[in-house]
Coordinates of N, CA, C and O in Angstrom, one line a residue:
G1 N 58.6 111.1 -25.2 CA 57.8 112.2 -25.4 C 56.7 112.0 -26.5 O 56.8 111.0 -27.2
R2 N 55.8 112.9 -26.6 CA 54.7 112.8 -27.6 C 55.3 113.1 -29.0 O 56.0 114.1 -29.2
P3 N 54.9 112.3 -30.0 CA 55.3 112.6 -31.3 C 54.6 113.9 -31.8 O 53.5 114.2 -31.5
A4 N 55.4 114.7 -32.6 CA 54.7 115.9 -33.1 C 53.7 115.5 -34.2 O 54.0 114.6 -35.0
H5 N 52.6 116.2 -34.2 CA 51.6 115.8 -35.2 C 51.8 116.6 -36.5 O 52.1 117.8 -36.5
D6 N 51.7 116.0 -37.6 CA 51.8 116.6 -38.9 C 50.4 116.6 -39.5 O 49.9 115.5 -39.9
G7 N 49.7 117.7 -39.5 CA 48.3 117.7 -39.9 C 48.2 117.8 -41.5 O 47.0 117.9 -41.9
R8 N 49.2 117.6 -42.2 CA 49.1 117.7 -43.6 C 48.2 116.6 -44.2 O 47.5 116.9 -45.2
L9 N 48.3 115.4 -43.7 CA 47.4 114.3 -44.3 C 46.0 114.7 -44.1 O 45.2 114.6 -45.0
R10 N 45.6 115.2 -42.9 CA 44.2 115.6 -42.7 C 43.8 116.6 -43.7 O 42.8 116.6 -44.3
D11 N 44.6 117.6 -43.8 CA 44.3 118.7 -44.7 C 44.2 118.3 -46.1 O 43.3 118.7 -46.9
D12 N 45.1 117.4 -46.5 CA 45.1 116.8 -47.9 C 43.8 116.0 -48.1 O 43.2 116.1 -49.2
V13 N 43.5 115.2 -47.2 CA 42.3 114.3 -47.3 C 41.0 115.2 -47.4 O 40.2 115.0 -48.3
V14 N 40.9 116.2 -46.5 CA 39.8 117.1 -46.5 C 39.7 117.8 -47.8 O 38.6 117.9 -48.4
S15 N 40.8 118.4 -48.3 CA 40.7 119.1 -49.6 C 40.3 118.2 -50.7 O 39.5 118.5 -51.6
A16 N 40.9 117.0 -50.8 CA 40.6 116.0 -51.9 C 39.1 115.6 -51.8 O 38.4 115.4 -52.8
M17 N 38.6 115.4 -50.5 CA 37.2 115.0 -50.4 C 36.3 116.1 -50.8 O 35.3 115.8 -51.5
R18 N 36.6 117.3 -50.5 CA 35.8 118.5 -50.9 C 35.7 118.5 -52.5 O 34.6 118.7 -53.0
E19 N 36.8 118.3 -53.1 CA 36.9 118.3 -54.6 C 36.1 117.1 -55.1 O 35.4 117.3 -56.1
A20 N 36.2 116.0 -54.5 CA 35.6 114.8 -55.1 C 34.1 114.7 -54.8 O 33.3 114.2 -55.7
V21 N 33.6 115.1 -53.6 CA 32.2 114.9 -53.3 C 31.4 116.2 -53.1 O 30.2 116.1 -52.9
G22 N 32.1 117.3 -53.1 CA 31.5 118.6 -53.1 C 30.6 118.8 -51.9 O 31.0 118.5 -50.7
A23 N 29.4 119.2 -52.1 CA 28.5 119.6 -51.0 C 28.1 118.4 -50.1 O 27.6 118.6 -49.0
R24 N 28.3 117.2 -50.6 CA 28.0 116.0 -49.8 C 28.9 115.9 -48.6 O 28.6 115.1 -47.6
L25 N 30.1 116.6 -48.6 CA 31.0 116.5 -47.5 C 30.6 117.5 -46.4 O 30.5 118.7 -46.7
G26 N 30.4 116.9 -45.3 CA 30.1 117.8 -44.1 C 31.4 117.7 -43.2 O 31.9 116.6 -43.0
L27 N 31.8 118.8 -42.8 CA 33.0 118.9 -42.0 C 32.8 119.6 -40.7 O 32.3 120.8 -40.8
F28 N 33.2 119.1 -39.6 CA 33.0 119.8 -38.3 C 34.1 119.3 -37.4 O 34.7 118.2 -37.6
G29 N 34.4 120.1 -36.4 CA 35.4 119.6 -35.4 C 36.3 120.8 -35.0 O 36.5 121.7 -35.7
K30 N 36.8 120.6 -33.8 CA 37.7 121.6 -33.2 C 39.0 121.7 -34.0 O 39.6 120.6 -34.4
G31 N 39.4 122.9 -34.3 CA 40.7 123.0 -35.1 C 40.6 122.6 -36.5 O 41.6 122.4 -37.2
G32 N 39.4 122.6 -37.1 CA 39.2 122.2 -38.5 C 39.5 123.2 -39.5 O 39.5 123.0 -40.7
G33 N 39.7 124.5 -39.0 CA 40.0 125.5 -40.0 C 38.8 126.4 -40.3 O 37.7 126.2 -39.8
E34 N 39.1 127.3 -41.2 CA 38.0 128.3 -41.6 C 36.8 127.6 -42.3 O 37.0 126.7 -43.1
G35 N 35.7 128.0 -41.9 CA 34.5 127.4 -42.4 C 34.1 126.1 -41.9 O 33.1 125.5 -42.3
V36 N 34.8 125.6 -40.8 CA 34.4 124.4 -40.2 C 33.6 124.6 -39.0 O 34.0 125.3 -38.0
E37 N 32.4 124.1 -39.0 CA 31.5 124.2 -37.9 C 32.0 123.4 -36.7 O 32.3 122.2 -36.8
E38 N 32.0 124.0 -35.5 CA 32.3 123.2 -34.3 C 30.9 122.7 -33.7 O 30.1 123.6 -33.4
V39 N 30.8 121.5 -33.6 CA 29.6 120.8 -33.1 C 29.8 120.3 -31.7 O 30.8 119.7 -31.5
S40 N 28.9 120.6 -30.8 CA 29.1 120.2 -29.4 C 29.0 118.7 -29.4 O 28.3 118.0 -30.2
R41 N 29.6 118.1 -28.3 CA 29.5 116.6 -28.1 C 28.0 116.2 -28.0 O 27.6 115.2 -28.5
A42 N 27.2 117.1 -27.4 CA 25.8 116.7 -27.2 C 25.0 116.6 -28.5 O 24.0 115.9 -28.6
K43 N 25.5 117.3 -29.6 CA 24.9 117.3 -30.9 C 25.6 116.4 -31.9 O 25.0 116.2 -33.0
A44 N 26.7 115.9 -31.6 CA 27.5 115.1 -32.5 C 26.8 113.9 -33.1 O 26.9 113.6 -34.2
H45 N 26.0 113.2 -32.2 CA 25.3 112.0 -32.7 C 24.3 112.4 -33.8 O 24.1 111.5 -34.7
E46 N 23.8 113.6 -33.8 CA 22.9 113.9 -34.9 C 23.6 114.0 -36.2 O 23.1 113.6 -37.3
V47 N 24.9 114.4 -36.2 CA 25.7 114.5 -37.4 C 26.0 113.1 -37.9 O 25.8 112.8 -39.1
Y48 N 26.4 112.2 -37.0 CA 26.7 110.8 -37.3 C 25.5 110.1 -37.9 O 25.6 109.3 -38.8
W49 N 24.4 110.2 -37.2 CA 23.2 109.5 -37.7 C 22.8 109.9 -39.1 O 22.2 109.1 -39.8
R50 N 23.0 111.1 -39.5 CA 22.6 111.5 -40.8 C 23.7 111.1 -41.9 O 23.4 111.1 -43.1
A51 N 24.8 110.7 -41.5 CA 25.9 110.3 -42.4 C 25.9 108.9 -42.8 O 25.4 108.0 -42.0
K52 N 26.3 108.6 -44.0 CA 26.5 107.2 -44.4 C 27.9 106.7 -44.1 O 28.1 105.6 -43.8
I53 N 28.9 107.6 -44.3 CA 30.3 107.3 -44.1 C 30.9 108.5 -43.4 O 30.7 109.6 -43.7
V54 N 31.7 108.2 -42.3 CA 32.4 109.2 -41.5 C 33.9 109.0 -41.5 O 34.3 107.9 -41.2
L55 N 34.6 110.1 -41.7 CA 36.0 110.0 -41.8 C 36.6 110.3 -40.4 O 36.2 111.2 -39.7
S56 N 37.6 109.5 -40.0 CA 38.3 109.7 -38.8 C 39.8 109.7 -39.0 O 40.4 108.7 -39.4
I57 N 40.4 110.8 -38.8 CA 41.9 110.9 -38.9 C 42.3 111.5 -37.6 O 42.2 112.7 -37.3
S58 N 42.8 110.6 -36.7 CA 43.2 111.1 -35.4 C 44.6 111.6 -35.3 O 45.5 111.0 -35.9
L59 N 44.7 112.6 -34.6 CA 46.0 113.3 -34.5 C 47.1 112.6 -33.7 O 48.3 112.8 -34.0
D60 N 46.7 111.9 -32.7 CA 47.6 111.3 -31.8 C 47.6 109.8 -31.8 O 47.7 109.2 -30.8
N61 N 47.3 109.2 -32.9 CA 47.1 107.8 -33.0 C 48.4 106.9 -32.9 O 48.3 105.7 -33.0
K62 N 49.5 107.5 -32.6 CA 50.7 106.8 -32.4 C 51.0 106.6 -30.9 O 52.0 106.0 -30.6
L63 N 50.2 107.2 -30.1 CA 50.4 107.0 -28.7 C 50.1 105.6 -28.2 O 49.2 105.0 -28.7
E64 N 50.8 105.2 -27.2 CA 50.5 103.8 -26.6 C 49.1 103.8 -26.0 O 48.7 104.8 -25.4
C65 N 48.4 102.8 -26.2 CA 47.0 102.6 -25.7 C 46.1 103.6 -26.3 O 45.1 104.0 -25.6
Y66 N 46.3 104.1 -27.5 CA 45.4 105.1 -28.1 C 44.0 104.5 -28.3 O 43.8 103.4 -28.6
T67 N 43.1 105.4 -28.1 CA 41.7 105.1 -28.4 C 41.0 106.4 -28.7 O 41.6 107.5 -28.4
S68 N 39.8 106.4 -29.3 CA 39.1 107.6 -29.6 C 37.6 107.4 -29.4 O 37.0 106.5 -29.9
D69 N 37.0 108.3 -28.6 CA 35.6 108.3 -28.5 C 34.9 108.5 -29.8 O 33.8 108.0 -30.1
R70 N 35.5 109.3 -30.7 CA 34.9 109.5 -32.0 C 34.8 108.2 -32.8 O 33.7 108.0 -33.4
L71 N 35.7 107.3 -32.7 CA 35.6 106.0 -33.4 C 34.4 105.3 -32.9 O 33.6 104.7 -33.7
F72 N 34.2 105.3 -31.6 CA 33.0 104.5 -31.1 C 31.7 105.2 -31.4 O 30.7 104.5 -31.6
R73 N 31.7 106.5 -31.4 CA 30.5 107.2 -31.8 C 30.1 106.9 -33.2 O 28.9 106.7 -33.5
I74 N 31.1 107.0 -34.1 CA 30.8 106.7 -35.5 C 30.3 105.3 -35.7 O 29.2 105.1 -36.3
L75 N 30.9 104.3 -35.1 CA 30.5 102.9 -35.2 C 29.1 102.8 -34.6 O 28.2 102.2 -35.2
G76 N 28.9 103.3 -33.4 CA 27.6 103.1 -32.7 C 26.4 103.8 -33.4 O 25.3 103.3 -33.2
C77 N 26.7 104.8 -34.2 CA 25.6 105.5 -34.9 C 25.2 104.8 -36.2 O 24.3 105.2 -36.9
G78 N 26.0 103.8 -36.5 CA 25.6 103.0 -37.7 C 26.1 103.6 -39.0 O 25.7 103.2 -40.1
A79 N 27.1 104.5 -38.9 CA 27.8 105.0 -40.1 C 29.0 104.2 -40.4 O 29.5 103.5 -39.5
I80 N 29.4 104.1 -41.6 CA 30.7 103.4 -41.9 C 31.8 104.3 -41.4 O 31.9 105.5 -41.7
L81 N 32.7 103.7 -40.6 CA 33.9 104.3 -40.1 C 35.0 104.2 -41.2 O 35.4 103.1 -41.6
L82 N 35.4 105.3 -41.7 CA 36.5 105.4 -42.7 C 37.7 106.0 -41.9 O 37.7 107.2 -41.6
V83 N 38.6 105.1 -41.5 CA 39.6 105.5 -40.5 C 41.1 105.4 -41.1 O 41.4 104.4 -41.8
K84 N 41.9 106.3 -40.7 CA 43.3 106.3 -41.0 C 43.9 105.2 -40.2 O 43.7 105.1 -39.0
R85 N 44.7 104.3 -40.8 CA 45.3 103.2 -40.1 C 46.2 103.7 -39.0 O 46.8 104.7 -39.1
F86 N 46.1 103.0 -37.8 CA 46.9 103.3 -36.7 C 47.4 102.1 -36.0 O 46.7 101.0 -36.0
P87 N 48.5 102.2 -35.3 CA 49.0 101.0 -34.5 C 48.0 100.5 -33.5 O 47.4 101.3 -32.8
G88 N 47.8 99.2 -33.4 CA 47.0 98.7 -32.3 C 45.5 98.7 -32.6 O 44.7 98.4 -31.7
M89 N 45.1 99.1 -33.8 CA 43.7 99.2 -34.1 C 43.0 97.8 -34.0 O 41.8 97.7 -33.7
D90 N 43.7 96.7 -34.2 CA 43.2 95.4 -34.1 C 42.8 95.1 -32.7 O 41.9 94.3 -32.4
I91 N 43.5 95.7 -31.7 CA 43.1 95.5 -30.3 C 41.7 96.0 -30.0 O 41.0 95.4 -29.2
L92 N 41.3 97.0 -30.8 CA 39.9 97.5 -30.6 C 38.9 96.7 -31.4 O 37.7 97.0 -31.3
G93 N 39.4 95.8 -32.2 CA 38.5 94.9 -33.0 C 38.2 95.5 -34.4 O 37.3 95.0 -35.1
L94 N 38.9 96.5 -34.8 CA 38.7 97.1 -36.1 C 39.3 96.3 -37.2 O 40.5 96.0 -37.1
K95 N 38.5 95.9 -38.2 CA 39.0 95.1 -39.3 C 38.5 95.7 -40.6 O 37.3 95.7 -40.8
S96 N 39.4 96.1 -41.4 CA 39.1 96.7 -42.7 C 38.3 95.8 -43.6 O 38.6 94.6 -43.7
G97 N 37.2 96.3 -44.1 CA 36.3 95.6 -45.0 C 35.3 94.7 -44.2 O 34.5 94.1 -44.8
E98 N 35.5 94.6 -42.9 CA 34.6 93.9 -42.1 C 33.7 94.8 -41.3 O 32.4 94.6 -41.3
N99 N 34.3 95.7 -40.5 CA 33.5 96.5 -39.6 C 33.9 98.0 -39.8 O 33.4 98.9 -39.1
C100 N 34.8 98.3 -40.7 CA 35.2 99.6 -41.0 C 36.0 99.6 -42.3 O 36.2 98.5 -42.9
L101 N 36.4 100.8 -42.8 CA 37.2 100.9 -44.0 C 38.5 101.6 -43.5 O 38.4 102.7 -42.9
V102 N 39.6 101.1 -43.8 CA 40.9 101.6 -43.4 C 41.7 102.2 -44.6 O 41.7 101.5 -45.6
F103 N 42.3 103.3 -44.4 CA 43.1 103.9 -45.5 C 44.5 104.3 -45.0 O 44.6 104.5 -43.8
D104 N 45.4 104.4 -45.9 CA 46.7 104.9 -45.6 C 47.1 106.2 -46.4 O 48.0 106.9 -46.0
T105 N 46.4 106.4 -47.5 CA 46.8 107.5 -48.4 C 45.5 108.3 -48.7 O 44.4 107.8 -48.6
T106 N 45.7 109.6 -49.1 CA 44.6 110.5 -49.5 C 43.8 109.8 -50.6 O 42.6 109.8 -50.6
E107 N 44.5 109.3 -51.6 CA 43.9 108.7 -52.8 C 43.0 107.6 -52.4 O 41.8 107.5 -52.9
K108 N 43.4 106.7 -51.4 CA 42.6 105.6 -51.0 C 41.4 106.1 -50.2 O 40.3 105.5 -50.4
A109 N 41.6 107.1 -49.4 CA 40.4 107.6 -48.6 C 39.4 108.1 -49.5 O 38.2 107.8 -49.4
V110 N 39.8 108.9 -50.5 CA 38.8 109.5 -51.4 C 38.1 108.4 -52.3 O 36.9 108.4 -52.4
E111 N 38.9 107.4 -52.7 CA 38.3 106.3 -53.5 C 37.3 105.6 -52.7 O 36.2 105.3 -53.2
M112 N 37.6 105.2 -51.5 CA 36.6 104.5 -50.6 C 35.4 105.3 -50.3 O 34.3 104.8 -50.4
A113 N 35.6 106.6 -50.0 CA 34.4 107.5 -49.7 C 33.5 107.6 -50.9 O 32.3 107.5 -50.8
K114 N 34.1 107.8 -52.1 CA 33.2 107.9 -53.3 C 32.5 106.6 -53.5 O 31.3 106.6 -53.9
R115 N 33.2 105.5 -53.4 CA 32.6 104.2 -53.7 C 31.5 103.8 -52.7 O 30.4 103.3 -53.1
W116 N 31.8 104.0 -51.4 CA 30.9 103.4 -50.4 C 29.9 104.4 -49.8 O 29.0 104.0 -49.0
S117 N 29.9 105.6 -50.3 CA 28.9 106.6 -49.8 C 27.8 106.7 -50.9 O 26.8 107.4 -50.7
G118 N 27.9 106.0 -52.0 CA 26.9 106.1 -53.0 C 26.0 104.9 -53.0 O 25.6 104.4 -51.9
V119 N 25.6 104.4 -54.1 CA 24.6 103.3 -54.2 C 25.3 102.0 -53.7 O 26.4 101.7 -54.0
D120 N 24.5 101.3 -52.9 CA 25.0 100.1 -52.3 C 24.2 98.9 -52.8 O 23.4 98.3 -52.0
E121 N 24.4 98.5 -54.0 CA 23.5 97.5 -54.7 C 23.6 96.2 -54.0 O 22.6 95.5 -53.9
D122 N 24.8 95.7 -53.6 CA 24.9 94.4 -53.0 C 24.8 94.4 -51.5 O 24.9 93.4 -50.8
G123 N 24.6 95.6 -50.9 CA 24.5 95.6 -49.4 C 25.8 95.6 -48.6 O 25.8 95.5 -47.4
Y124 N 26.9 95.7 -49.3 CA 28.3 95.6 -48.7 C 28.4 96.7 -47.7 O 28.8 96.5 -46.5
A125 N 28.1 97.9 -48.1 CA 28.3 99.1 -47.2 C 27.4 98.9 -45.9 O 27.8 99.2 -44.8
A126 N 26.2 98.5 -46.1 CA 25.3 98.3 -45.0 C 25.8 97.2 -44.1 O 25.6 97.4 -42.8
R127 N 26.4 96.2 -44.6 CA 26.9 95.1 -43.7 C 28.1 95.6 -42.9 O 28.2 95.3 -41.7
I128 N 29.0 96.4 -43.5 CA 30.1 97.0 -42.8 C 29.6 97.9 -41.7 O 30.0 97.8 -40.5
A129 N 28.6 98.8 -42.0 CA 28.1 99.7 -41.0 C 27.4 98.9 -39.8 O 27.6 99.2 -38.7
A130 N 26.6 97.9 -40.2 CA 26.0 97.1 -39.2 C 27.0 96.3 -38.3 O 26.8 96.2 -37.1
A131 N 28.1 95.8 -38.9 CA 29.1 95.1 -38.1 C 29.8 96.1 -37.2 O 30.2 95.8 -36.1
G132 N 30.1 97.3 -37.7 CA 30.7 98.4 -36.9 C 29.8 98.7 -35.7 O 30.3 98.8 -34.5
A133 N 28.5 98.8 -35.9 CA 27.6 99.1 -34.8 C 27.6 98.0 -33.8 O 27.5 98.2 -32.6
K134 N 27.6 96.8 -34.3 CA 27.6 95.6 -33.4 C 28.9 95.6 -32.6 O 28.9 95.3 -31.3
L135 N 30.1 95.9 -33.2 CA 31.3 96.0 -32.5 C 31.3 97.0 -31.4 O 31.7 96.7 -30.2
A136 N 30.7 98.2 -31.6 CA 30.6 99.2 -30.6 C 29.7 98.8 -29.5 O 30.0 98.9 -28.3
R137 N 28.5 98.2 -29.8 CA 27.5 97.8 -28.9 C 28.1 96.6 -28.0 O 27.8 96.6 -26.8
D138 N 28.8 95.7 -28.6 CA 29.3 94.5 -27.8 C 30.6 94.8 -27.0 O 30.8 94.1 -26.0
N139 N 31.4 95.7 -27.5 CA 32.7 95.8 -26.9 C 33.1 97.2 -26.4 O 34.1 97.3 -25.7
H140 N 32.4 98.2 -26.8 CA 32.9 99.6 -26.5 C 31.8 100.5 -25.9 O 31.8 101.7 -26.1
T141 N 31.0 99.9 -25.0 CA 30.0 100.7 -24.2 C 30.6 101.0 -22.8 O 31.5 100.3 -22.4
W142 N 29.9 101.9 -22.2 CA 30.3 102.2 -20.8 C 30.2 101.0 -19.9 O 31.0 100.7 -19.0
S143 N 29.2 100.2 -20.1 CA 29.0 99.0 -19.2 C 30.1 98.0 -19.4 O 30.5 97.4 -18.4
V144 N 30.7 97.9 -20.6 CA 31.8 97.1 -20.8 C 33.1 97.7 -20.1 O 33.8 97.0 -19.4
R145 N 33.3 99.0 -20.2 CA 34.4 99.6 -19.6 C 34.4 99.5 -18.1 O 35.4 99.4 -17.5
V146 N 33.2 99.7 -17.5 CA 33.1 99.6 -16.1 C 33.5 98.2 -15.6 O 34.3 98.1 -14.6
L147 N 33.2 97.2 -16.3 CA 33.6 95.8 -15.9 C 35.1 95.7 -16.0 O 35.8 95.1 -15.1
E148 N 35.7 96.3 -17.0 CA 37.2 96.3 -17.1 C 37.8 97.1 -16.0 O 38.8 96.7 -15.4
L149 N 37.3 98.2 -15.6 CA 37.8 99.1 -14.6 C 37.7 98.4 -13.2 O 38.5 98.7 -12.3
Q150 N 36.6 97.6 -13.0 CA 36.4 97.0 -11.7 C 37.6 96.2 -11.3 O 38.0 96.1 -10.2
K151 N 38.2 95.5 -12.3 CA 39.4 94.7 -12.0 C 40.5 95.5 -11.4 O 41.2 95.1 -10.4
Y152 N 40.7 96.7 -11.9 CA 41.8 97.6 -11.4 C 41.4 98.2 -10.0 O 42.2 98.3 -9.1
I153 N 40.1 98.5 -9.8 CA 39.6 99.0 -8.5 C 39.8 97.9 -7.5 O 40.3 98.2 -6.4
D154 N 39.5 96.7 -7.8 CA 39.6 95.5 -6.9 C 41.1 95.3 -6.5 O 41.5 95.1 -5.4
A155 N 42.0 95.4 -7.5 CA 43.4 95.3 -7.3 C 44.0 96.3 -6.4 O 44.8 96.1 -5.5
V156 N 43.6 97.6 -6.6 CA 44.0 98.7 -5.7 C 43.5 98.5 -4.3 O 44.2 98.7 -3.3
R157 N 42.2 98.1 -4.2 CA 41.7 97.8 -2.8 C 42.5 96.7 -2.1 O 42.8 96.9 -0.9
E158 N 42.7 95.7 -2.8 CA 43.5 94.6 -2.2 C 44.9 95.0 -1.8 O 45.3 94.7 -0.7
A159 N 45.5 95.8 -2.7 CA 46.9 96.2 -2.3 C 46.9 97.2 -1.2 O 47.9 97.3 -0.4
S160 N 45.8 97.9 -1.0 CA 45.8 98.9 0.1 C 45.1 98.4 1.4 O 44.9 99.1 2.3
G161 N 44.8 97.1 1.3 CA 44.2 96.5 2.5 C 42.7 96.7 2.7 O 42.2 96.5 3.7
H162 N 42.0 97.1 1.6 CA 40.6 97.4 1.7 C 39.8 96.3 1.0 O 38.7 96.4 0.7
S163 N 40.4 95.1 0.9 CA 39.7 94.0 0.2 C 38.5 93.5 0.9 O 37.7 92.8 0.4
H164 N 38.4 93.8 2.2 CA 37.3 93.3 3.0 C 36.0 94.0 2.7 O 34.9 93.6 3.1
E165 N 36.1 95.2 2.0 CA 34.9 95.9 1.6 C 34.2 95.2 0.6 O 34.7 94.5 -0.2
R166 N 32.9 95.4 0.6 CA 32.0 94.7 -0.5 C 32.4 95.3 -1.8 O 32.5 96.5 -2.0
K167 N 32.4 94.4 -2.8 CA 32.6 94.8 -4.2 C 31.5 95.7 -4.6 O 30.3 95.4 -4.3
G168 N 31.8 96.7 -5.4 CA 30.8 97.6 -5.9 C 30.6 98.8 -5.0 O 30.0 99.8 -5.5
E169 N 31.2 98.8 -3.8 CA 31.1 100.0 -3.0 C 32.4 100.8 -3.1 O 33.5 100.2 -3.0
M170 N 32.3 102.0 -3.3 CA 33.4 102.9 -3.4 C 33.7 103.4 -2.0 O 32.8 103.8 -1.3
S171 N 35.0 103.5 -1.7 CA 35.3 104.2 -0.4 C 36.0 105.5 -0.6 O 36.4 105.8 -1.6

């Protein structure tokens, strides 16, 4: 069965971030609580583009084959992904300090957010953001997913005796 989610970490991180960075913290999302603006998917990219660093604490990240469209949106928009560690994140190509920042505790999340959302004298934050955008562009676009799905479509066709149909045609 599905593991029960304990939202305390998210609540703790959000509270600590509000205290640490004040008005610089923008918070939006479904189920975010009182005072949290719900932003439509169509408008989410505008939020990410304006941000330097974006926090992702996914509620179901212990599920097998977990992934999140939010992770890819954050990376693709060129913001730094500040993400709660989850099993299998290396399968997605996420590497802390290379193309994202990974945290395990509230204190670490706040420390990273304060450090890397400010002045970037040596360009480290910009390099992480650029590497994250490249990861999304090279590995997590729809055109990449379609090629992965095509293998499954071909296997189903073959198993059902429809392998004589031309590839790329749906029946």
